[in-house]
Short mmCIF file of C-alpha atoms in Angstrom, two decimals:
data_model
loop_
_atom_site.label_atom_id
_atom_site.label_comp_id
_atom_site.label_asym_id
_atom_site.label_seq_id
_atom_site.Cartn_x
_atom_site.Cartn_y
_atom_site.Cartn_z
CA UNK A 1 -25.26 -10.91 35.27
CA UNK A 2 -25.65 -9.87 38.95
CA UNK A 3 -22.44 -9.89 40.90
CA UNK A 4 -23.76 -12.39 43.43
CA UNK A 5 -24.39 -14.90 40.62
CA UNK A 6 -20.79 -14.82 39.46
CA UNK A 7 -18.73 -17.94 40.04
CA UNK A 8 -16.33 -17.31 42.95
CA UNK A 9 -12.61 -17.26 42.16
CA UNK A 10 -10.28 -19.02 44.58
CA UNK A 11 -7.26 -17.11 45.74
CA UNK A 12 -4.42 -18.00 48.06
CA UNK A 13 -5.76 -15.62 50.71
CA UNK A 14 -9.14 -17.36 50.60
CA UNK A 15 -7.65 -20.82 50.86
CA UNK A 16 -5.52 -20.03 53.84
CA UNK A 17 -8.52 -19.09 55.98
CA UNK A 18 -8.47 -20.34 59.56
CA UNK A 19 -10.33 -23.50 60.50
CA UNK A 20 -12.67 -21.48 62.66
CA UNK A 21 -14.19 -19.96 59.50
CA UNK A 22 -15.75 -23.25 58.55
CA UNK A 23 -13.16 -25.20 56.58
CA UNK A 24 -11.37 -28.25 57.91
CA UNK A 25 -7.70 -29.05 57.46
CA UNK A 26 -8.13 -31.68 54.72
CA UNK A 27 -10.34 -29.41 52.62
CA UNK A 28 -7.89 -26.52 53.04
CA UNK A 29 -5.09 -28.82 51.84
CA UNK A 30 -7.06 -30.05 48.82
CA UNK A 31 -8.01 -26.54 47.75
CA UNK A 32 -4.47 -25.23 48.12
CA UNK A 33 -3.06 -28.28 46.29
CA UNK A 34 -5.46 -27.71 43.37
CA UNK A 35 -4.85 -23.97 43.19
CA UNK A 36 -1.09 -24.29 43.17
CA UNK A 37 -1.30 -26.93 40.43
CA UNK A 38 -0.08 -29.94 42.39
CA UNK A 39 -1.94 -32.63 40.50
CA UNK A 40 0.38 -35.65 40.49
CA UNK A 41 -0.74 -38.39 42.83
CA UNK A 42 0.92 -41.59 44.00
CA UNK A 43 -1.39 -43.65 41.76
CA UNK A 44 -0.07 -41.73 38.73
CA UNK A 45 3.54 -42.48 39.67
CA UNK A 46 2.82 -46.17 40.26
CA UNK A 47 1.01 -46.51 36.93
CA UNK A 48 3.84 -44.71 35.13
CA UNK A 49 6.47 -46.92 36.78
CA UNK A 50 4.65 -50.10 35.77
CA UNK A 51 4.43 -48.93 32.16
CA UNK A 52 8.09 -47.92 32.25
CA UNK A 53 9.27 -51.27 33.64
CA UNK A 54 7.32 -53.13 30.94
CA UNK A 55 8.94 -50.92 28.30
CA UNK A 56 12.41 -51.44 29.77
CA UNK A 57 11.98 -55.21 29.87
CA UNK A 58 10.78 -55.36 26.27
CA UNK A 59 13.43 -56.39 23.71
CA UNK A 60 14.95 -53.27 22.24
CA UNK A 61 18.30 -51.57 21.57
CA UNK A 62 18.74 -50.33 25.14
CA UNK A 63 18.07 -53.69 26.78
CA UNK A 64 20.21 -55.63 24.34
CA UNK A 65 23.15 -53.26 24.69
CA UNK A 66 22.85 -53.34 28.48
CA UNK A 67 22.85 -57.14 28.52
CA UNK A 68 25.72 -57.43 26.06
CA UNK A 69 27.81 -54.83 27.92
CA UNK A 70 27.36 -56.56 31.27
CA UNK A 71 28.17 -60.00 29.91
CA UNK A 72 31.29 -58.88 28.08
CA UNK A 73 32.66 -56.11 30.29
CA UNK A 74 31.34 -56.86 33.75
CA UNK A 75 29.06 -55.41 36.41
CA UNK A 76 30.57 -51.91 36.57
CA UNK A 77 30.25 -51.43 32.83
CA UNK A 78 26.69 -52.75 32.96
CA UNK A 79 25.77 -50.20 35.60
CA UNK A 80 27.60 -47.46 33.64
CA UNK A 81 25.72 -48.14 30.43
CA UNK A 82 22.52 -48.16 32.47
CA UNK A 83 23.40 -44.73 33.86
CA UNK A 84 23.85 -43.40 30.35
CA UNK A 85 20.63 -44.98 29.11
CA UNK A 86 18.66 -43.79 32.14
CA UNK A 87 20.00 -40.24 32.00
CA UNK A 88 19.01 -39.72 28.39
CA UNK A 89 15.67 -41.52 28.79
CA UNK A 90 14.72 -39.24 31.67
CA UNK A 91 15.77 -36.21 29.60
CA UNK A 92 13.51 -37.45 26.78
CA UNK A 93 10.69 -37.51 29.32
CA UNK A 94 11.55 -33.95 30.32
CA UNK A 95 11.55 -32.98 26.65
CA UNK A 96 8.13 -34.55 26.23
CA UNK A 97 6.84 -32.61 29.23
CA UNK A 98 8.18 -29.42 27.67
CA UNK A 99 6.52 -30.21 24.34
CA UNK A 100 9.46 -31.36 22.19
CA UNK A 101 7.23 -33.83 20.37
CA UNK A 102 5.34 -30.81 18.99
CA UNK A 103 8.67 -29.52 17.62
CA UNK A 104 9.21 -32.80 15.77
CA UNK A 105 5.71 -32.49 14.32
CA UNK A 106 6.35 -28.91 13.20
CA UNK A 107 9.78 -29.76 11.77
CA UNK A 108 9.60 -33.32 10.37
CA UNK A 109 13.10 -33.03 8.91
CA UNK A 110 14.56 -32.84 12.43
CA UNK A 111 12.80 -36.06 13.41
CA UNK A 112 13.94 -37.78 10.20
CA UNK A 113 17.54 -36.64 10.71
CA UNK A 114 17.73 -37.94 14.28
CA UNK A 115 15.97 -41.15 13.27
CA UNK A 116 18.44 -41.74 10.43
CA UNK A 117 21.42 -41.20 12.74
CA UNK A 118 19.90 -43.55 15.31
CA UNK A 119 19.21 -46.28 12.76
CA UNK A 120 22.73 -45.94 11.36
CA UNK A 121 24.26 -46.31 14.83
CA UNK A 122 22.16 -49.39 15.56
CA UNK A 123 23.24 -50.98 12.28
CA UNK A 124 26.87 -50.10 13.05
CA UNK A 125 26.58 -51.66 16.50
CA UNK A 126 24.91 -54.77 15.05
CA UNK A 127 27.71 -55.14 12.51
CA UNK A 128 30.32 -54.87 15.27
CA UNK A 129 28.54 -57.55 17.33
CA UNK A 130 28.35 -59.92 14.37
CA UNK A 131 32.01 -59.50 13.43
CA UNK A 132 33.17 -59.84 17.04
CA UNK A 133 31.04 -62.87 17.88
CA UNK A 134 34.02 -65.25 17.71
CA UNK A 135 36.45 -63.01 19.58
CA UNK A 136 37.55 -63.77 23.11
CA UNK A 137 35.73 -61.99 25.94
CA UNK A 138 38.87 -60.13 27.05
CA UNK A 139 39.08 -58.28 23.74
CA UNK A 140 35.63 -56.76 24.35
CA UNK A 141 36.35 -55.33 27.80
CA UNK A 142 36.19 -51.51 27.72
CA UNK A 143 36.42 -48.74 30.35
CA UNK A 144 33.22 -47.83 32.18
CA UNK A 145 33.29 -44.35 30.63
CA UNK A 146 32.99 -45.99 27.22
CA UNK A 147 29.93 -47.93 28.39
CA UNK A 148 28.39 -44.76 29.84
CA UNK A 149 28.98 -42.94 26.57
CA UNK A 150 27.48 -45.81 24.58
CA UNK A 151 24.35 -45.71 26.72
CA UNK A 152 24.01 -42.00 26.05
CA UNK A 153 24.43 -42.47 22.31
CA UNK A 154 21.95 -45.35 22.07
CA UNK A 155 19.10 -43.43 23.69
CA UNK A 156 20.05 -40.00 22.29
CA UNK A 157 19.65 -41.26 18.73
CA UNK A 158 16.20 -42.71 19.26
CA UNK A 159 13.66 -39.88 18.69
CA UNK A 160 10.80 -42.32 19.20
CA UNK A 161 11.64 -42.19 22.89
CA UNK A 162 10.20 -38.70 23.21
CA UNK A 163 7.07 -39.70 21.29
CA UNK A 164 6.61 -42.75 23.49
CA UNK A 165 7.14 -40.65 26.61
CA UNK A 166 4.65 -38.07 25.38
CA UNK A 167 2.01 -40.73 24.70
CA UNK A 168 2.45 -42.33 28.13
CA UNK A 169 2.47 -39.00 29.93
CA UNK A 170 -0.74 -37.86 28.24
CA UNK A 171 -2.53 -41.07 29.16
CA UNK A 172 -1.36 -41.27 32.78
CA UNK A 173 -0.77 -37.77 34.10
CA UNK A 174 -3.20 -34.86 34.35
CA UNK A 175 -2.75 -31.65 32.41
CA UNK A 176 -1.38 -28.39 33.79
CA UNK A 177 1.29 -29.99 35.96
CA UNK A 178 3.56 -27.64 37.88
CA UNK A 179 7.32 -27.37 37.49
CA UNK A 180 7.70 -29.38 40.68
CA UNK A 181 5.44 -32.09 39.22
CA UNK A 182 7.56 -32.21 36.06
CA UNK A 183 10.79 -32.51 38.05
CA UNK A 184 9.24 -35.21 40.21
CA UNK A 185 8.25 -37.26 37.15
CA UNK A 186 11.71 -36.88 35.56
CA UNK A 187 13.56 -37.75 38.79
CA UNK A 188 11.31 -40.76 39.31
CA UNK A 189 11.95 -41.92 35.74
CA UNK A 190 15.72 -41.68 36.22
CA UNK A 191 15.53 -43.56 39.52
CA UNK A 192 13.50 -46.43 38.01
CA UNK A 193 15.92 -46.73 35.08
CA UNK A 194 18.95 -46.86 37.37
CA UNK A 195 17.38 -49.47 39.64
CA UNK A 196 16.33 -51.61 36.65
CA UNK A 197 19.72 -51.62 34.94
CA UNK A 198 21.61 -52.04 38.21
CA UNK A 199 19.56 -55.11 39.11
CA UNK A 200 20.10 -56.42 35.59
CA UNK A 201 23.85 -55.86 35.82
CA UNK A 202 24.15 -57.55 39.21
CA UNK A 203 22.06 -60.51 38.05
CA UNK A 204 23.95 -61.05 34.80
CA UNK A 205 27.37 -60.65 36.42
CA UNK A 206 26.96 -63.81 38.50
CA UNK A 207 29.64 -66.42 37.62
CA UNK A 208 27.17 -69.05 36.45
CA UNK A 209 25.51 -66.62 34.05
CA UNK A 210 28.90 -65.54 32.72
CA UNK A 211 30.00 -69.12 32.14
CA UNK A 212 26.80 -69.87 30.26
CA UNK A 213 27.33 -66.83 28.06
CA UNK A 214 30.93 -67.78 27.27
CA UNK A 215 29.86 -71.24 26.13
CA UNK A 216 27.22 -69.80 23.82
CA UNK A 217 28.85 -66.47 22.96
CA UNK A 218 28.84 -66.92 19.19
CA UNK A 219 25.12 -67.70 19.05
CA UNK A 220 24.13 -65.05 21.60
CA UNK A 221 26.10 -62.31 19.85
CA UNK A 222 24.85 -63.27 16.41
CA UNK A 223 21.25 -63.33 17.66
CA UNK A 224 21.67 -59.94 19.35
CA UNK A 225 23.26 -58.60 16.18
CA UNK A 226 20.32 -59.72 14.04
CA UNK A 227 17.80 -58.23 16.46
CA UNK A 228 19.65 -54.91 16.69
CA UNK A 229 20.00 -54.79 12.91
CA UNK A 230 16.29 -55.48 12.48
CA UNK A 231 15.47 -52.73 14.97
CA UNK A 232 17.74 -50.35 13.07
CA UNK A 233 16.04 -51.13 9.77
CA UNK A 234 12.62 -50.79 11.40
CA UNK A 235 13.55 -47.40 12.82
CA UNK A 236 14.87 -46.35 9.41
CA UNK A 237 11.76 -47.26 7.39
CA UNK A 238 9.08 -46.49 9.97
CA UNK A 239 7.19 -43.21 10.01
#
């Protein structure tokens, strides 16, 4: 094939040509952005955040534990458990970006082991909620470091988080993202989680909400226990 027919290859030196050579500023920026791999746009982040907020607001172990912790131990503990949940969730997203879901596919036993541990912890937590439903609120108050640690454990032992993150990332974000893009997505995920759980903690820590919980504590705790137990069993038997 004649050399002049060959498809031109873009290089950094070609992109940084002066405007006087026939390229305007916006086109220079677009070409440089594409060549360096910067493919994440604001629309991608907004779409991801909407999907993430819907997932966070859906009934699940993380949400239930966050609600229960705030109602029983106060605002600081609610924010602390949210920090733990958000930290691990954002790390699951990072793992998905690095291809950890492929590792689970290659080594199914690893996925099964983590899933079994996660289901066991959920069932243990559900049992504790059920047995402590009639206890006074003061007996449930724990240090914030305990709440932070519980948030870490809850999300660490849920391997489906990385599969969910991988599915969402594939649908929303383009391929061949740069390291900066990956860090941006992970940092954004952590920020959204922290904002969500902080708002939840501040809202639930209002006196009127606390009084309502105290009056219905037995029923709320038993309901949360049943839901958590069902989620644990579902995680245990699902593929």
